[in-house]
CSV table of C-alpha atoms in Angstrom, one decimal:
chain,number,residue,atom,x,y,z
L,1069,LEU,CA,-54.7,-46.4,216.0
L,1070,LEU,CA,-57.9,-44.8,214.8
L,1071,ASN,CA,-60.2,-45.7,217.8
L,1072,LYS,CA,-63.9,-45.3,218.5
L,1073,THR,CA,-64.7,-46.0,214.8
L,1074,ASP,CA,-68.1,-47.4,215.8
L,1075,LEU,CA,-69.2,-43.9,216.8
L,1076,VAL,CA,-68.8,-42.2,213.4
L,1077,THR,CA,-69.8,-42.7,209.8
L,1078,GLU,CA,-67.6,-44.1,207.0
L,1079,ALA,CA,-67.4,-40.6,205.5
L,1080,ASP,CA,-66.0,-39.2,208.7
L,1081,LEU,CA,-63.4,-42.0,208.9
L,1082,ALA,CA,-62.2,-41.3,205.3
L,1083,ARG,CA,-61.9,-37.6,206.1
L,1084,ILE,CA,-59.9,-38.2,209.3
L,1085,GLU,CA,-57.6,-40.8,207.6
L,1086,ALA,CA,-56.9,-38.2,204.9
L,1087,ARG,CA,-55.9,-35.7,207.6
L,1088,LEU,CA,-53.7,-38.3,209.3
L,1089,ARG,CA,-51.8,-39.1,206.1
L,1090,GLY,CA,-51.2,-35.4,205.6
L,1091,ILE,CA,-49.4,-35.4,209.0
L,1092,ASN,CA,-47.6,-38.7,208.6
L,1093,ALA,CA,-47.8,-40.4,205.2
L,1094,PHE,CA,-45.7,-43.4,206.4
L,1095,ALA,CA,-47.5,-44.6,209.5
L,1096,PRO,CA,-50.1,-47.4,208.8
L,1097,ILE,CA,-53.6,-46.6,210.1
L,1098,ARG,CA,-55.4,-49.3,212.0
L,1099,ARG,CA,-59.1,-48.8,212.7
L,1100,CYS,CA,-60.4,-50.2,216.0
L,1101,SER,CA,-63.1,-49.9,218.6
L,1102,ARG,CA,-62.6,-49.8,222.4
L,1103,GLY,CA,-58.9,-50.2,221.7
L,1104,ASP,CA,-59.3,-53.8,220.6
L,1105,VAL,CA,-56.0,-54.5,218.8
L,1106,SER,CA,-53.4,-57.3,219.0
L,1107,VAL,CA,-50.2,-56.6,220.7
L,1108,ASP,CA,-48.2,-57.7,217.7
L,1109,SER,CA,-49.7,-54.9,215.6
L,1110,VAL,CA,-48.3,-52.1,217.9
L,1111,LEU,CA,-45.0,-53.5,219.3
L,1112,ASN,CA,-41.7,-54.2,217.5
L,1113,ILE,CA,-43.0,-52.9,214.2
L,1114,HIS,CA,-39.9,-50.6,213.8
L,1115,GLY,CA,-42.1,-47.7,212.9
L,1116,PHE,CA,-39.6,-44.9,213.7
L,1117,ASP,CA,-36.8,-44.2,211.3
L,1118,LEU,CA,-34.5,-41.2,212.2
L,1119,GLN,CA,-33.3,-40.5,208.7
L,1120,ARG,CA,-36.9,-40.5,207.4
L,1121,ALA,CA,-37.9,-38.2,210.3
L,1122,LEU,CA,-35.1,-35.8,209.4
L,1123,GLN,CA,-36.3,-35.6,205.8
L,1124,THR,CA,-39.7,-34.6,207.0
L,1125,ASN,CA,-38.3,-32.1,209.7
L,1126,PRO,CA,-34.6,-31.2,209.1
L,1127,GLN,CA,-34.6,-29.1,212.4
L,1128,LEU,CA,-35.8,-32.1,214.5
L,1129,LEU,CA,-32.4,-32.4,216.3
L,1130,ASN,CA,-31.6,-28.7,216.4
L,1131,PRO,CA,-31.2,-27.7,220.1
L,1132,GLU,CA,-31.8,-24.0,219.2
L,1133,ASN,CA,-35.4,-24.7,218.2
L,1134,ALA,CA,-37.9,-22.7,220.1
L,1135,PRO,CA,-39.3,-24.7,223.0
L,1136,THR,CA,-42.8,-26.1,222.8
L,1137,GLN,CA,-45.3,-23.9,224.7
L,1138,HIS,CA,-47.7,-25.6,227.1
L,1139,ASP,CA,-50.7,-24.3,228.9
L,1140,LYS,CA,-49.7,-24.5,232.6
L,1141,THR,CA,-53.3,-24.6,233.8
L,1142,VAL,CA,-53.7,-28.0,232.2
L,1143,THR,CA,-52.6,-30.7,234.7
L,1144,SER,CA,-53.4,-34.2,235.7
L,1145,VAL,CA,-54.3,-35.7,239.0
L,1146,SER,CA,-54.0,-39.3,240.0
L,1147,LEU,CA,-55.8,-40.8,242.9
L,1148,ASP,CA,-54.3,-44.3,243.5
L,1149,GLN,CA,-55.0,-46.4,246.5
L,1150,GLY,CA,-52.1,-48.6,245.5
L,1151,ALA,CA,-49.5,-45.8,245.5
L,1152,PRO,CA,-46.6,-45.9,248.0
L,1153,ARG,CA,-47.8,-44.5,251.4
L,1154,HIS,CA,-45.6,-41.3,251.1
L,1155,MET,CA,-47.2,-40.6,247.7
L,1156,ARG,CA,-50.8,-41.7,248.4
L,1157,THR,CA,-53.3,-38.9,248.7
L,1158,VAL,CA,-56.3,-41.1,249.4
L,1159,GLN,CA,-57.3,-43.6,252.0
L,1160,LYS,CA,-57.7,-47.3,251.3
L,1161,GLY,CA,-61.0,-49.3,251.2
L,1162,ASP,CA,-64.0,-50.0,249.0
L,1163,LEU,CA,-66.2,-47.2,247.7
L,1164,ASP,CA,-69.9,-46.8,248.3
L,1165,PHE,CA,-71.2,-46.9,244.7
L,1166,GLU,CA,-73.9,-44.3,245.1
L,1167,LEU,CA,-71.6,-41.8,246.7
L,1168,ALA,CA,-68.9,-42.5,244.1
L,1169,ALA,CA,-71.4,-42.2,241.2
L,1170,ASP,CA,-72.6,-38.9,242.6
L,1171,PHE,CA,-69.0,-37.6,242.9
L,1172,LEU,CA,-68.2,-38.5,239.2
L,1173,GLU,CA,-71.5,-37.0,238.0
L,1174,TYR,CA,-70.9,-33.8,240.0
L,1175,ILE,CA,-67.4,-33.4,238.5
L,1176,ALA,CA,-68.7,-34.0,234.9
L,1177,GLU,CA,-71.6,-31.6,235.3
L,1178,SER,CA,-69.8,-28.8,237.2
L,1179,GLN,CA,-66.3,-28.9,235.5
L,1180,GLY,CA,-67.1,-30.9,232.4
L,1181,GLU,CA,-65.9,-28.2,230.0
L,1182,ASP,CA,-62.5,-28.2,231.6
L,1183,ILE,CA,-62.2,-32.0,232.1
L,1184,TYR,CA,-60.4,-33.3,229.0
L,1185,ARG,CA,-60.4,-36.9,230.3
L,1186,MET,CA,-61.4,-39.0,233.3
L,1187,LYS,CA,-60.9,-42.7,233.6
L,1188,GLY,CA,-60.5,-45.2,236.4
L,1189,VAL,CA,-61.0,-48.6,237.9
L,1190,LEU,CA,-63.0,-48.6,241.2
L,1191,ALA,CA,-63.3,-51.2,243.9
L,1192,VAL,CA,-66.9,-51.0,245.0
L,1193,ALA,CA,-68.4,-52.4,248.1
L,1194,HIS,CA,-70.8,-55.3,247.5
L,1195,SER,CA,-69.4,-56.1,244.1
L,1196,GLN,CA,-67.0,-58.8,242.9
L,1197,GLN,CA,-66.5,-56.9,239.7
L,1198,LYS,CA,-64.4,-53.9,238.9
L,1199,TYR,CA,-66.3,-50.7,237.9
L,1200,ILE,CA,-64.4,-49.3,234.9
L,1201,TYR,CA,-65.3,-45.9,233.5
L,1202,HIS,CA,-64.0,-43.2,231.2
L,1203,ALA,CA,-65.3,-39.8,230.3
L,1204,VAL,CA,-64.4,-36.9,227.9
L,1205,HIS,CA,-65.9,-33.6,229.0
L,1206,MET,CA,-69.5,-34.5,229.9
L,1207,THR,CA,-69.7,-37.7,227.9
L,1208,PHE,CA,-69.5,-40.6,230.4
L,1209,SER,CA,-69.3,-44.3,229.9
L,1210,GLY,CA,-68.9,-46.9,232.7
L,1211,GLY,CA,-70.0,-50.3,234.0
L,1212,PHE,CA,-69.1,-53.3,236.1
L,1213,GLU,CA,-66.9,-55.5,233.9
L,1214,GLU,CA,-64.1,-57.9,234.7
L,1215,ALA,CA,-64.0,-59.7,238.1
L,1216,TRP,CA,-61.4,-59.1,240.8
L,1217,GLN,CA,-59.0,-62.1,240.7
L,1218,PRO,CA,-58.1,-64.1,243.8
L,1219,GLY,CA,-55.3,-62.4,245.6
L,1220,GLU,CA,-55.6,-59.2,243.5
L,1221,PRO,CA,-55.6,-56.1,245.7
L,1222,ARG,CA,-59.0,-54.3,245.7
L,1223,GLU,CA,-57.6,-50.9,245.0
L,1224,SER,CA,-59.2,-48.0,243.2
L,1225,LYS,CA,-57.4,-45.8,240.7
L,1226,MET,CA,-58.8,-42.5,239.2
L,1227,VAL,CA,-57.1,-40.2,236.7
L,1228,PHE,CA,-58.3,-36.6,235.9
L,1229,ILE,CA,-56.8,-34.5,233.1
L,1230,GLY,CA,-58.0,-31.0,232.6
L,1231,LYS,CA,-57.7,-27.3,233.5
L,1232,GLY,CA,-57.7,-25.9,237.0
L,1233,LEU,CA,-57.8,-29.3,238.8
L,1234,ASP,CA,-57.9,-29.1,242.6
L,1235,GLU,CA,-56.0,-32.2,243.8
L,1236,GLN,CA,-56.9,-31.6,247.5
L,1237,PHE,CA,-60.6,-31.2,246.8
L,1238,LEU,CA,-60.6,-34.4,244.6
L,1239,ALA,CA,-58.8,-36.4,247.2
L,1240,SER,CA,-60.9,-35.3,250.1
L,1241,THR,CA,-64.1,-35.9,248.2
L,1242,PHE,CA,-62.9,-39.4,247.2
L,1243,ASN,CA,-62.3,-40.2,250.9
L,1244,ASN,CA,-65.8,-39.1,251.6
L,1245,CYS,CA,-67.1,-41.7,249.2
L,1246,LEU,CA,-65.4,-44.7,251.0
L,1247,ALA,CA,-67.8,-47.2,252.5
L,1248,THR,CA,-66.6,-46.5,256.0
L,1249,PRO,CA,-68.8,-46.5,259.1
L,1250,GLU,CA,-68.4,-42.8,259.4
L,1251,ASN,CA,-69.4,-42.0,255.8
L,1252,LEU,CA,-72.3,-44.5,255.8
L,1253,THR,CA,-73.6,-43.0,259.1
L,1254,ARG,CA,-73.5,-39.6,257.5
L,1255,LYS,CA,-75.3,-40.9,254.4
L,1256,ALA,CA,-78.0,-42.6,256.6
L,1257,SER,CA,-78.5,-39.3,258.5
L,1258,THR,CA,-79.6,-37.6,255.3
L,1259,LEU,CA,-82.4,-40.0,254.6
L,1260,ARG,CA,-85.9,-38.7,255.3
L,1261,PHE,CA,-86.9,-41.7,257.5
L,1262,LYS,CA,-85.2,-43.8,260.2
L,1263,PRO,CA,-86.0,-47.2,261.6
L,1264,GLY,CA,-89.3,-47.3,263.4
L,1265,ASP,CA,-90.9,-44.5,261.3
L,1266,ALA,CA,-94.4,-45.2,259.9
L,1267,VAL,CA,-94.5,-44.8,256.2
L,1268,GLU,CA,-96.5,-45.6,253.0
L,1269,CYS,CA,-94.8,-47.3,250.0
L,1270,ARG,CA,-95.8,-47.6,246.4
L,1271,THR,CA,-96.2,-51.4,245.8
L,1272,THR,CA,-97.1,-51.4,242.1
L,1273,GLY,CA,-96.7,-49.4,239.0
L,1274,PHE,CA,-99.4,-47.2,237.5
L,1275,ASP,CA,-102.5,-49.1,236.2
L,1276,ALA,CA,-104.9,-47.4,233.9
L,1277,GLU,CA,-107.9,-48.8,235.8
L,1278,GLU,CA,-106.7,-49.1,239.4
L,1279,GLY,CA,-104.0,-46.4,239.4
L,1280,GLU,CA,-101.1,-46.8,241.9
L,1281,ARG,CA,-101.3,-49.0,244.9
L,1282,TRP,CA,-99.8,-47.9,248.2
L,1283,ALA,CA,-99.4,-49.8,251.4
L,1284,ALA,CA,-98.7,-48.7,255.0
L,1285,GLY,CA,-95.7,-50.1,256.9
L,1286,THR,CA,-92.8,-49.4,259.2
L,1287,VAL,CA,-89.1,-48.8,258.3
L,1288,VAL,CA,-87.1,-51.7,259.7
L,1289,GLU,CA,-83.7,-51.0,258.1
L,1290,VAL,CA,-81.9,-48.2,256.3
L,1291,LEU,CA,-79.1,-48.7,253.8
L,1292,HIS,CA,-80.3,-52.2,253.1
L,1293,ARG,CA,-78.3,-54.7,251.1
L,1294,ALA,CA,-79.4,-58.1,249.8
L,1295,ASP,CA,-77.6,-60.8,247.8
L,1296,ASP,CA,-80.0,-60.6,244.9
L,1297,MET,CA,-79.4,-56.8,244.3
L,1298,ALA,CA,-77.2,-55.4,241.5
L,1299,PRO,CA,-73.5,-55.0,242.1
L,1300,GLY,CA,-72.8,-52.1,244.5
L,1301,GLU,CA,-76.5,-51.4,245.0
L,1302,VAL,CA,-77.8,-50.4,248.4
L,1303,ALA,CA,-81.4,-49.6,249.0
L,1304,PRO,CA,-82.3,-46.7,251.3
L,1305,TYR,CA,-85.0,-48.6,253.1
L,1306,ARG,CA,-86.4,-52.0,254.0
L,1307,VAL,CA,-90.0,-51.7,255.1
L,1308,ARG,CA,-92.2,-54.2,256.9
L,1309,LEU,CA,-95.8,-53.8,255.6
L,1310,GLU,CA,-98.9,-54.2,257.7
L,1311,ASP,CA,-99.6,-57.7,256.2
L,1312,GLY,CA,-96.2,-58.9,257.5
L,1313,SER,CA,-94.4,-58.9,254.2
L,1314,GLU,CA,-91.3,-56.9,253.6
L,1315,LEU,CA,-90.5,-54.5,250.8
L,1316,THR,CA,-87.2,-53.1,249.6
L,1317,VAL,CA,-87.5,-49.4,248.6
L,1318,LEU,CA,-84.8,-48.5,246.1
L,1319,THR,CA,-85.0,-44.7,246.1
L,1320,ASP,CA,-85.7,-42.1,248.8
L,1321,GLU,CA,-88.2,-40.1,246.7
L,1322,GLY,CA,-91.8,-39.1,247.2
L,1323,SER,CA,-92.8,-41.1,244.2
L,1324,GLU,CA,-91.9,-44.3,246.1
L,1325,ILE,CA,-92.1,-43.7,249.8
L,1326,VAL,CA,-93.8,-41.0,252.0
L,1327,GLY,CA,-94.7,-40.5,255.6
L,1328,ALA,CA,-97.7,-42.2,257.1
L,1329,ASN,CA,-101.1,-40.7,256.0
L,1330,SER,CA,-99.3,-38.5,253.5
L,1331,HIS,CA,-100.4,-40.3,250.3
L,1332,GLY,CA,-103.8,-39.7,248.8
L,1333,ASP,CA,-106.8,-37.8,250.2
L,1334,GLU,CA,-110.0,-39.9,250.7
L,1335,ASP,CA,-112.2,-36.8,251.0
L,1336,GLY,CA,-110.6,-35.0,248.1
L,1337,GLU,CA,-111.9,-34.9,244.6
L,1338,GLU,CA,-109.9,-36.5,241.8
L,1339,ALA,CA,-108.6,-34.1,239.2
L,1340,GLY,CA,-110.8,-34.5,236.1
L,1341,GLU,CA,-111.4,-32.9,232.9
L,1342,GLY,CA,-111.5,-29.1,233.3
L,1343,CYS,CA,-109.8,-29.3,236.7
L,1344,GLU,CA,-106.5,-27.5,237.4
L,1345,ALA,CA,-103.9,-29.4,239.4
L,1346,GLN,CA,-102.7,-27.4,242.4
L,1347,ALA,CA,-99.0,-27.1,243.1
L,1348,ALA,CA,-97.8,-28.7,246.3
L,1349,PRO,CA,-96.9,-26.2,249.0
L,1350,GLN,CA,-93.2,-25.8,249.7
L,1351,GLN,CA,-91.8,-26.6,253.1
L,1352,GLN,CA,-88.3,-26.0,254.5
L,1353,GLN,CA,-86.2,-29.0,255.5
L,1354,GLN,CA,-82.8,-28.9,257.2
L,1355,PHE,CA,-80.0,-31.2,256.6
L,1356,ARG,CA,-76.9,-31.6,258.7
L,1357,VAL,CA,-73.6,-32.1,256.9
L,1358,GLN,CA,-70.1,-32.5,258.2
L,1359,VAL,CA,-67.0,-30.6,256.8
L,1360,PRO,CA,-64.6,-33.4,255.5
L,1361,ASP,CA,-61.0,-33.6,256.4
L,1362,GLY,CA,-58.7,-31.2,254.6
L,1363,VAL,CA,-61.4,-28.6,253.9
L,1364,HIS,CA,-61.1,-25.3,255.7
L,1365,ALA,CA,-62.9,-22.0,255.9
L,1366,GLY,CA,-63.4,-20.4,252.5
L,1367,GLN,CA,-63.0,-23.7,250.7
L,1368,ALA,CA,-66.0,-25.5,249.0
L,1369,PHE,CA,-67.0,-29.2,249.1
L,1370,PRO,CA,-70.0,-31.2,247.7
L,1371,ALA,CA,-72.3,-32.7,250.3
L,1372,THR,CA,-74.9,-35.3,249.5
L,1373,VAL,CA,-78.3,-35.2,251.1
L,1374,GLY,CA,-81.5,-37.2,250.7
L,1375,GLY,CA,-79.8,-40.5,250.5
L,1376,GLY,CA,-77.1,-39.2,248.2
L,1377,HIS,CA,-79.5,-38.0,245.5
L,1378,LEU,CA,-78.9,-34.2,245.9
L,1379,ILE,CA,-75.5,-32.5,245.9
L,1380,PHE,CA,-75.0,-29.2,247.6
L,1381,GLN,CA,-71.9,-27.2,246.9
L,1382,ILE,CA,-71.1,-25.7,250.3
L,1383,THR,CA,-68.5,-23.1,251.1
L,1384,VAL,CA,-67.2,-23.5,254.7
L,1385,PRO,CA,-67.9,-20.3,256.7
L,1386,PRO,CA,-65.3,-18.5,258.9
L,1387,GLY,CA,-64.7,-20.2,262.2
L,1388,HIS,CA,-65.4,-23.7,260.8
L,1389,GLY,CA,-63.1,-26.4,259.5
L,1390,PRO,CA,-62.6,-30.2,259.2
L,1391,GLY,CA,-65.2,-32.0,261.4
L,1392,SER,CA,-67.5,-29.0,261.9
L,1393,TRP,CA,-71.2,-29.6,261.4
L,1394,LEU,CA,-73.2,-27.2,259.1
L,1395,THR,CA,-76.9,-26.9,258.5
L,1396,VAL,CA,-78.2,-26.8,255.0
L,1397,THR,CA,-81.8,-25.6,254.5
L,1398,ALA,CA,-83.8,-26.7,251.4
L,1399,PRO,CA,-87.4,-26.3,250.3
L,1400,VAL,CA,-89.0,-29.7,249.8
L,1401,GLU,CA,-92.3,-30.9,248.3
L,1402,ALA,CA,-95.1,-31.8,250.6
L,1403,THR,CA,-94.4,-35.4,249.7
L,1404,GLY,CA,-91.0,-35.0,251.2
L,1405,GLY,CA,-88.9,-35.1,248.0
L,1406,ALA,CA,-86.2,-32.4,247.9
L,1407,ARG,CA,-86.9,-29.9,245.2
L,1408,ALA,CA,-84.5,-27.0,245.4
L,1409,GLY,CA,-81.5,-26.1,247.6
L,1410,GLY,CA,-80.9,-23.3,250.0
L,1411,GLY,CA,-77.6,-22.2,251.7
L,1412,ALA,CA,-75.4,-23.6,254.3
L,1413,GLU,CA,-75.8,-21.8,257.6
L,1414,GLY,CA,-73.5,-18.8,257.5
L,1415,SER,CA,-71.7,-20.1,254.5
L,1416,GLY,CA,-73.0,-18.1,251.5
L,1417,ALA,CA,-73.1,-21.2,249.3
L,1418,ALA,CA,-76.3,-22.6,247.8
L,1419,ALA,CA,-77.4,-25.4,245.6
L,1420,ALA,CA,-80.5,-26.5,243.7
L,1421,GLY,CA,-81.5,-30.0,242.8
L,1422,ASN,CA,-84.6,-31.8,241.8
L,1423,SER,CA,-85.4,-35.5,241.2
L,1424,ALA,CA,-87.9,-36.8,238.7
L,1425,GLU,CA,-88.8,-40.4,238.2
L,1426,GLY,CA,-85.7,-42.2,237.1
L,1427,THR,CA,-83.8,-39.0,236.6
L,1428,HIS,CA,-81.6,-37.0,239.0
L,1429,ALA,CA,-80.8,-33.4,237.9
L,1430,ARG,CA,-78.2,-31.5,239.8
L,1431,THR,CA,-77.4,-27.8,239.5
L,1432,THR,CA,-74.9,-25.9,241.6
L,1433,HIS,CA,-75.2,-22.2,242.4
L,1434,GLN,CA,-72.9,-19.9,244.3
L,1435,ALA,CA,-74.8,-17.3,246.3
L,1436,ALA,CA,-73.4,-14.4,248.4
L,1437,SER,CA,-76.1,-14.3,251.0
L,1438,GLU,CA,-79.3,-16.1,252.1
L,1439,GLY,CA,-81.3,-13.6,250.1
L,1440,GLU,CA,-79.5,-14.6,246.9
L,1441,ALA,CA,-79.9,-18.2,247.9
L,1442,ASP,CA,-83.7,-17.7,248.2
L,1443,HIS,CA,-83.7,-16.0,244.7
L,1444,GLU,CA,-81.8,-19.0,243.3
L,1445,ALA,CA,-84.3,-21.4,244.8
L,1446,ASP,CA,-87.2,-19.4,243.4
L,1447,GLU,CA,-85.7,-19.5,239.9
L,1448,ALA,CA,-85.0,-23.2,240.2
L,1449,SER,CA,-88.6,-23.7,241.3
L,1450,LYS,CA,-89.8,-21.8,238.2
L,1451,ARG,CA,-87.7,-23.9,235.9
L,1452,HIS,CA,-88.9,-27.1,237.6
L,1453,LYS,CA,-92.6,-26.1,237.1
L,1454,ALA,CA,-91.9,-25.1,233.5
């Protein structure tokens, strides 16, 4: 089966088919896309003939042949909620879509060169459809597709194939993505605002004549879910505006929501022709993250902050272990949007991340001290300004 034919040109297909016939001149080649072939074309076709195989390779059955050499660093890891209990390495339950998406993106970006293949079927909270994905290195494709059938167990399955895979790390991080009360409470604690906080929200897009419109209000709910939202989507905030209407805020970013009296400056001058925009001053913001089960001193784990939009790779410091709380310090924009990452308290690990409108960029750094973490943050800030 010559798959993914929709991704290449006819010249590429002809070249690849010529190479395949040089390897096996007898096997028919069937072109396909997304593996769409009939069962009859691949089963009971009597494609293997021992005598013909011996003509091609007379030493095929010789037991004295040198054994095939394999790279022992290449392994596979399967995370299967439906596996027997004594073989299951992950807990059962639906996944929080945002946490799971951040997990997969982190793996693709931090280990993409060593990940030969990722694929899986995920049971996502607030979705009646399966989330099906696959990836090769850093090329990722996924989406909500077929529906869960009545009586079908809602169980997630993930497979990783690559070099240097850490099964314990993958399993513990998977468990941290489950939509459990503990994980959701930890996720909510990373949001910039809590119920009762006075905020200002952007209510319209940018208009050439009127600019952006903002309205004051009060946060009434965090991690809000409504029936008309996309599968798996959970909004960080539900805000009641001063006119009594309610607004769902879909992202915890300074471009959408800020603290009260933080947006605009009535006495300030608008930047016009010949004026130079001033960079917003950096402030330090601390986040509390909890060490997940199975992660001990000296081991690293990714922790999401800012509603799951930033990932910090944190190394657990001596004297800490599963359940311990660590403090992560990060410079933030005056608007409240996280800009670059600092280090976990006493850990010697640091991360940098920045969010632009509609884009979430994540970069992980390992620093040996707080001084190096500050240097990494400065460099990340320079790249961000550039």
